[in-house]
Coordinates of C-alpha atoms and ligand atoms in Angstrom, one line a residue:
M1 CA 145.4 76.3 106.2
L2 CA 143.2 78.5 108.4
L3 CA 139.5 77.6 108.5
K4 CA 138.5 80.0 111.2
D5 CA 140.4 81.8 114.1
N6 CA 142.6 79.1 115.6
V7 CA 141.0 76.3 113.6
Y8 CA 143.4 74.9 111.0
S9 CA 143.2 72.2 108.3
V10 CA 146.3 70.1 108.6
G11 CA 145.4 67.1 106.4
V12 CA 147.0 65.9 103.2
I13 CA 146.0 65.6 99.5
D14 CA 146.2 62.2 97.8
W15 CA 146.4 63.4 94.2
N16 CA 147.0 60.1 92.5
N17 CA 144.7 57.7 94.2
R18 CA 142.2 56.1 91.8
E19 CA 141.2 53.1 94.0
F20 CA 139.7 53.8 97.3
H21 CA 139.0 50.7 99.5
E22 CA 141.4 49.1 97.0
S23 CA 139.4 48.0 93.9
T24 CA 135.9 48.3 95.4
Y25 CA 135.6 52.0 94.9
K26 CA 137.1 53.6 91.8
I27 CA 137.7 57.4 92.3
R28 CA 138.3 59.7 89.4
R29 CA 139.7 62.8 91.1
G30 CA 141.9 61.6 93.9
T31 CA 141.0 62.4 97.4
T32 CA 142.1 64.2 100.6
Y33 CA 142.4 63.0 104.1
N34 CA 141.4 65.9 106.3
S35 CA 142.5 66.6 109.8
Y36 CA 141.8 69.6 111.9
L37 CA 143.7 71.4 114.6
V38 CA 141.8 73.5 117.1
L39 CA 144.0 75.8 119.3
D40 CA 142.6 76.8 122.6
K41 CA 143.6 76.5 126.2
K42 CA 143.8 72.8 125.3
N43 CA 145.0 72.1 121.8
V44 CA 142.9 69.5 120.0
L45 CA 143.7 67.4 116.9
I46 CA 140.6 66.0 115.2
D47 CA 141.1 62.9 113.1
G48 CA 144.2 61.7 111.3
V49 CA 145.3 60.7 107.8
H50 CA 146.3 57.7 105.8
Q51 CA 149.6 56.2 107.0
S52 CA 151.2 56.7 103.6
Y53 CA 151.2 60.4 104.5
K54 CA 152.3 60.3 108.1
N55 CA 155.5 62.4 107.6
Q56 CA 153.7 65.1 105.6
F57 CA 151.0 65.1 108.3
I58 CA 153.4 65.7 111.1
S59 CA 155.1 68.4 109.0
N60 CA 151.7 70.1 108.5
I61 CA 151.1 70.1 112.2
K62 CA 154.5 71.4 112.9
K63 CA 153.8 74.4 110.7
I64 CA 151.1 75.4 113.3
I65 CA 152.4 74.1 116.6
N66 CA 154.9 71.7 118.2
P67 CA 153.1 68.3 118.3
K68 CA 154.1 68.0 121.9
K69 CA 151.6 70.8 122.6
I70 CA 148.7 68.6 121.4
D71 CA 146.6 67.9 124.5
I72 CA 143.7 66.0 123.0
I73 CA 143.2 63.8 120.0
I74 CA 139.6 63.2 118.9
L75 CA 139.0 60.1 116.7
N76 CA 135.7 60.4 115.0
H77 CA 136.2 57.2 113.1
I78 CA 139.1 54.6 113.0
E79 CA 139.0 53.4 109.4
P80 CA 142.7 53.3 108.4
D81 CA 142.4 56.3 106.0
H82 CA 141.9 58.4 109.1
S83 CA 143.7 56.4 111.8
G84 CA 146.7 55.2 109.9
A85 CA 149.0 58.1 110.8
I86 CA 147.8 58.4 114.4
M87 CA 150.6 56.3 115.8
Q88 CA 153.0 58.7 114.3
V89 CA 151.2 61.6 116.0
L90 CA 151.4 59.7 119.3
A91 CA 155.1 59.2 118.8
S92 CA 155.5 63.0 118.3
C93 CA 153.2 64.4 121.0
S94 CA 153.5 64.5 124.8
Y95 CA 153.0 61.5 127.0
N96 CA 149.9 63.1 128.6
V97 CA 147.7 63.1 125.5
I98 CA 144.0 62.2 126.0
I99 CA 142.1 60.5 123.2
Y100 CA 138.3 60.9 122.9
S101 CA 136.3 58.4 120.8
T102 CA 133.4 56.0 120.9
R103 CA 133.8 52.7 122.7
K104 CA 133.7 50.9 119.4
A105 CA 136.5 53.2 118.0
K106 CA 138.7 52.4 121.0
E107 CA 138.1 48.7 120.5
G108 CA 138.8 48.9 116.8
F109 CA 141.9 51.1 117.2
L110 CA 143.4 48.7 119.7
K111 CA 142.7 45.8 117.4
Y112 CA 144.4 47.6 114.4
Y113 CA 147.4 48.9 116.2
N114 CA 147.5 46.8 119.4
D115 CA 151.1 46.3 120.5
N116 CA 152.3 49.7 119.3
V117 CA 149.5 51.5 121.3
M118 CA 150.8 50.0 124.5
L119 CA 154.1 51.9 124.0
Y120 CA 152.3 55.2 124.8
N121 CA 150.8 56.4 128.0
I122 CA 147.4 57.3 126.6
E123 CA 144.5 58.3 128.7
W124 CA 141.5 57.1 126.6
R125 CA 138.1 58.5 127.3
T126 CA 135.1 56.9 125.6
I127 CA 132.2 59.3 125.0
S128 CA 128.5 59.1 124.9
S129 CA 126.2 61.0 122.6
F130 CA 125.8 64.7 123.3
Q131 CA 128.6 64.6 125.9
E132 CA 130.6 67.9 125.9
I133 CA 134.1 68.8 126.8
T134 CA 135.4 72.3 127.4
I135 CA 138.9 73.1 126.0
G136 CA 139.1 76.8 126.9
K137 CA 136.8 79.3 125.1
R138 CA 135.3 76.4 123.2
T139 CA 132.9 73.6 124.0
L140 CA 133.1 70.5 121.8
Q141 CA 130.1 68.3 121.6
F142 CA 130.2 64.6 120.5
I143 CA 127.3 63.0 118.7
E144 CA 127.5 59.3 118.0
T145 CA 126.6 58.3 114.4
P146 CA 126.9 54.5 114.4
M147 CA 126.6 52.9 111.0
M148 CA 127.0 56.2 109.3
H149 CA 129.1 54.4 108.2
W150 CA 130.9 52.2 110.7
P151 CA 129.8 51.2 114.2
D152 CA 132.4 53.5 115.7
S153 CA 131.5 56.6 113.8
M154 CA 130.8 59.9 115.5
V155 CA 131.0 63.6 114.8
T156 CA 132.3 66.5 116.8
Y157 CA 130.6 70.0 116.9
S158 CA 132.4 73.2 118.0
K159 CA 129.7 75.4 119.6
L160 CA 131.8 78.6 119.5
D161 CA 132.8 78.2 115.8
N162 CA 129.6 76.5 114.7
I163 CA 131.7 73.9 112.9
L164 CA 130.6 70.4 112.4
F165 CA 133.6 68.0 112.1
S166 CA 131.6 65.4 110.3
N167 CA 134.3 62.9 109.3
D168 CA 133.1 60.7 106.4
I169 CA 129.6 62.2 106.4
F170 CA 129.3 64.9 103.6
G171 CA 132.6 63.8 102.2
Q172 CA 133.7 63.9 98.6
H173 CA 136.7 62.2 96.9
Y174 CA 138.2 65.3 95.3
A175 CA 141.9 66.1 95.4
T176 CA 142.3 69.9 95.5
N177 CA 144.4 72.5 97.2
Q178 CA 141.3 74.7 97.7
I179 CA 139.6 74.5 101.0
F180 CA 136.0 75.7 100.8
D181 CA 133.1 74.6 98.5
D182 CA 132.7 78.1 97.1
D183 CA 136.5 78.3 96.2
L184 CA 135.5 76.2 93.2
G185 CA 133.2 78.9 91.8
I186 CA 131.2 77.7 88.8
H187 CA 132.8 74.3 89.1
C188 CA 131.1 73.5 92.4
S189 CA 128.8 71.0 90.7
I190 CA 131.8 68.6 90.8
L191 CA 131.4 68.5 94.6
F192 CA 127.8 67.5 94.4
E193 CA 128.6 64.9 91.8
E194 CA 131.4 63.5 94.0
A195 CA 129.3 63.8 97.2
K196 CA 126.5 61.8 95.5
K197 CA 128.9 59.1 94.4
Y198 CA 130.3 59.0 97.9
Y199 CA 126.8 58.6 99.3
A200 CA 125.8 55.9 96.8
N201 CA 128.9 53.8 97.4
I202 CA 129.6 54.3 101.1
L203 CA 126.3 55.3 102.8
W204 CA 123.3 54.1 100.8
T205 CA 123.0 50.8 102.6
F206 CA 122.5 52.6 105.9
N207 CA 119.6 54.9 104.8
P208 CA 117.2 54.3 107.7
V209 CA 119.9 55.0 110.3
I210 CA 121.2 58.0 108.4
L211 CA 117.8 59.7 108.3
S212 CA 117.4 59.6 112.0
K213 CA 120.9 61.0 112.6
L214 CA 120.5 63.7 110.0
D215 CA 117.5 64.9 111.9
I216 CA 119.8 65.6 114.8
L217 CA 122.7 67.1 112.8
V218 CA 120.6 69.5 110.6
K219 CA 119.2 71.1 113.8
L220 CA 122.6 72.3 114.8
P221 CA 123.4 76.0 113.9
I222 CA 126.2 75.1 111.4
K223 CA 128.4 77.7 109.7
L224 CA 130.9 75.1 108.4
I225 CA 130.8 71.4 107.7
A226 CA 134.4 70.1 107.8
P227 CA 134.4 66.5 106.5
S228 CA 137.4 64.1 106.4
H229 CA 137.4 64.0 102.6
G230 CA 137.3 66.8 100.1
L231 CA 136.3 70.4 100.6
V232 CA 134.7 72.2 103.6
W233 CA 131.1 73.1 103.1
R234 CA 130.4 76.8 103.7
K235 CA 128.2 78.3 101.0
Y236 CA 126.2 75.1 100.2
I237 CA 125.4 73.7 103.6
C238 CA 121.7 73.8 103.1
R239 CA 122.0 72.2 99.7
I240 CA 124.2 69.3 100.7
T241 CA 122.2 68.6 103.9
Q242 CA 119.0 68.6 101.8
Q243 CA 120.6 66.3 99.3
Y244 CA 121.5 63.9 102.1
I245 CA 117.9 64.0 103.4
N246 CA 116.6 63.4 99.8
W247 CA 118.9 60.4 99.3
A248 CA 118.3 58.9 102.7
S249 CA 114.5 59.2 102.4
N250 CA 114.6 57.8 98.8
L251 CA 113.2 60.8 97.2
L252 CA 113.5 59.6 93.6
K253 CA 113.6 61.4 90.3
D254 CA 111.6 60.6 87.1
K255 CA 114.6 59.0 85.7
V256 CA 115.4 55.5 84.4
T257 CA 118.8 53.8 84.6
I258 CA 119.3 50.9 82.1
I259 CA 122.1 48.6 82.9
Y260 CA 123.2 45.4 81.0
E261 CA 125.8 42.8 80.4
S262 CA 125.8 41.0 77.2
M263 CA 127.7 38.0 75.7
W264 CA 126.9 38.2 72.0
H265 CA 125.2 41.6 71.8
S266 CA 121.6 40.1 71.9
T267 CA 121.0 41.4 75.4
E268 CA 122.6 44.6 74.3
K269 CA 120.1 45.0 71.4
I270 CA 117.2 44.5 73.9
A271 CA 118.8 47.2 76.2
Y272 CA 118.8 49.7 73.3
S273 CA 115.2 48.9 72.4
M274 CA 114.3 49.5 76.0
L275 CA 116.1 52.8 75.9
E276 CA 114.1 53.8 72.8
G277 CA 110.8 52.9 74.5
V278 CA 111.7 55.0 77.6
T279 CA 112.9 57.9 75.4
S280 CA 109.7 57.9 73.4
E281 CA 108.0 59.1 76.6
H282 CA 110.7 61.9 77.0
L283 CA 111.9 60.5 80.3
D284 CA 115.4 61.2 81.5
A285 CA 117.3 57.9 80.8
Y286 CA 120.9 56.6 81.1
L287 CA 122.3 53.4 79.7
F288 CA 125.3 51.6 80.9
N289 CA 127.2 48.5 79.8
V290 CA 128.3 47.3 83.2
T291 CA 131.5 45.9 81.7
K292 CA 132.6 49.3 80.3
I293 CA 131.5 51.7 83.0
D294 CA 132.6 51.4 86.6
K295 CA 130.0 50.2 89.0
T296 CA 130.7 53.1 91.4
D297 CA 129.5 55.6 88.8
I298 CA 126.5 53.4 87.9
L299 CA 125.4 53.2 91.5
S300 CA 125.4 57.0 91.6
H301 CA 122.8 57.0 88.9
M302 CA 120.8 54.3 90.4
L303 CA 120.6 56.1 93.8
D304 CA 117.9 58.6 92.7
S305 CA 116.4 56.8 89.7
K306 CA 112.7 55.9 90.0
G307 CA 113.1 53.2 87.3
W308 CA 115.8 50.5 86.9
I309 CA 115.9 48.3 83.8
I310 CA 118.4 45.6 84.3
G311 CA 119.5 42.8 81.9
S312 CA 122.0 40.0 81.6
S313 CA 122.6 37.1 79.3
T314 CA 122.6 33.7 80.9
N315 CA 125.9 31.8 81.1
N316 CA 126.6 28.7 83.3
R317 CA 122.9 28.8 84.5
Q318 CA 123.3 32.3 86.0
M319 CA 123.6 36.0 85.3
L320 CA 127.0 37.2 84.0
P321 CA 129.6 38.0 86.6
V322 CA 130.1 41.8 86.4
M323 CA 126.3 42.3 86.7
S324 CA 126.4 39.9 89.7
T325 CA 129.0 42.1 91.3
L326 CA 127.0 45.2 90.8
L327 CA 123.9 43.7 92.3
N328 CA 125.8 42.5 95.3
C329 CA 126.5 46.1 96.1
I330 CA 122.8 46.9 96.4
K331 CA 121.2 43.8 97.6
Y332 CA 121.0 45.0 101.2
I333 CA 119.5 48.4 100.6
N334 CA 116.1 48.8 102.1
K335 CA 113.1 48.0 99.9
V336 CA 111.5 51.0 98.2
N337 CA 108.2 50.5 96.6
T338 CA 108.4 53.8 94.8
R339 CA 111.1 52.4 92.6
L340 CA 110.0 50.2 89.7
S341 CA 112.2 47.7 88.0
S342 CA 112.2 45.7 84.9
V343 CA 114.4 42.7 84.0
F344 CA 115.5 41.4 80.6
G345 CA 118.0 39.2 78.9
S346 CA 118.7 36.8 76.0
Y347 CA 119.6 33.2 76.7
G348 CA 120.5 30.0 74.8
W349 CA 118.5 27.2 76.5
S350 CA 117.7 27.8 80.1
G351 CA 117.6 31.6 81.0
E352 CA 118.3 31.6 84.7
A353 CA 119.8 35.1 84.6
I354 CA 116.2 36.6 84.6
D355 CA 115.3 34.9 87.8
D356 CA 118.7 35.7 89.4
I357 CA 118.2 39.4 88.8
K358 CA 114.5 39.3 89.8
K359 CA 115.4 37.6 93.1
V360 CA 117.7 40.5 94.0
L361 CA 115.5 43.3 92.8
S362 CA 112.2 42.0 94.2
N363 CA 113.7 42.4 97.7
I364 CA 114.5 46.0 97.1
T365 CA 112.1 47.4 94.5
L366 CA 108.7 46.8 93.0
T367 CA 109.4 44.3 90.2
L368 CA 106.5 43.4 88.0
N369 CA 106.5 40.5 85.4
Q370 CA 104.6 42.7 82.9
F371 CA 107.8 44.7 82.6
C372 CA 110.2 41.8 82.2
F373 CA 111.3 40.3 78.9
S374 CA 113.5 37.4 77.8
C375 CA 114.1 35.7 74.4
V376 CA 116.2 32.9 72.9
F377 CA 119.4 34.0 71.1
N378 CA 119.3 37.0 68.8
P379 CA 116.0 39.0 69.3
T380 CA 113.8 39.3 66.2
N381 CA 112.4 42.6 65.1
D382 CA 109.1 41.7 66.6
E383 CA 110.7 40.9 69.9
L384 CA 112.6 44.2 69.8
N385 CA 109.3 46.0 69.2
E386 CA 107.8 44.1 72.2
C387 CA 110.7 45.4 74.3
Y388 CA 110.2 48.9 73.0
N389 CA 106.5 48.7 74.1
I390 CA 107.3 47.2 77.5
A391 CA 109.7 50.1 78.2
K392 CA 107.2 52.7 76.9
Q393 CA 104.6 51.4 79.3
F394 CA 107.2 51.3 82.1
A395 CA 108.1 54.9 81.4
I396 CA 104.4 55.9 81.4
R397 CA 103.9 54.3 84.7
I398 CA 106.8 56.2 86.2
K399 CA 105.7 59.5 84.6
N400 CA 102.2 59.1 86.0
N401 CA 103.7 58.4 89.4
N402 CA 101.7 55.3 89.5
I403 CA 104.2 52.8 90.7
I404 CA 102.8 51.3 93.9
Ligands
FEO1 FE1 137.1 57.8 105.1 FE2 135.2 55.4 106.6 O1 136.8 56.3 106.0

């Protein structure tokens, strides 16, 4: 598909994928693995696709040019969803192909595909940030974006086209045969929902790095952002870049996310009382049983919530396992004192879950004992009233922006 004069999208659509990174990231709408072909005096292929789609990928390229006419391959990132089919490309293109990537990408690629790479006579050029190459009318500039989200990550910018080939950055897991954001018309909110989920699950941990790199990227005069997953940003470039800045700088909403895991519904009763307390202050609130709702969707809500209320029953002297898995996903995000958290739970005789959760949260949010609650077995009405009042005070503190 044509993106712009002599710039084609040659990637593939993975309609049926519901587990990205195997089971660690559940996706609801499939995904795409985007690759781009830039035809100029030198013909350039930017990124590849998952190895499952190698034949379709080659076929897509062949619809535009003979793969033997590819002069340059740019690898912005070597995670296998983008590098998996590159060996097939190498087998199809000429022996004089040049690969451009970061040094880390070269090391990673050789480790993944070691023996097979040696079969080809590749000239591999490692780049440094802001280095440019001229491919005819076009100049391509490379910008390293390490830990956004792997050490090898970089982006490529076409100065003539004002296209940022951003790889995973600004990606969305959304299988569609459309190409541009505005092709979705009134349904474009899906893209922002998926972009947010992508950020929460793939990028959130790297917030401090991301902010500094965004500062460089948003200064480029961009007309298209062509990521490696999902649709190309054309109409909503300002909106998605601003969203990224907001998420990376922890700009939080007056919103509370309540998450719980319960053995015999006692902790669940507390969760619902907490919800009523927050709702009584007319604050935006969302409640999730972590065993019923996938953690990838819950993380999306946590990303921009000013308040987290998190509870678990105690079993085997610890919090319950699904909650533990969720908290493992966030325990290395940077501490934000503008986020307030509350911890709760029912227990039988020892109650270690409360301290387990506090230990994780106090490293990443402001966690105050006055907003924490625990009780033995089934909560009484008085105890549920107490939870209601705790959550009400919690909500008032958030509403008044009086967290720190
Ligand atoms: Fe889409 Fe980091 O791979």
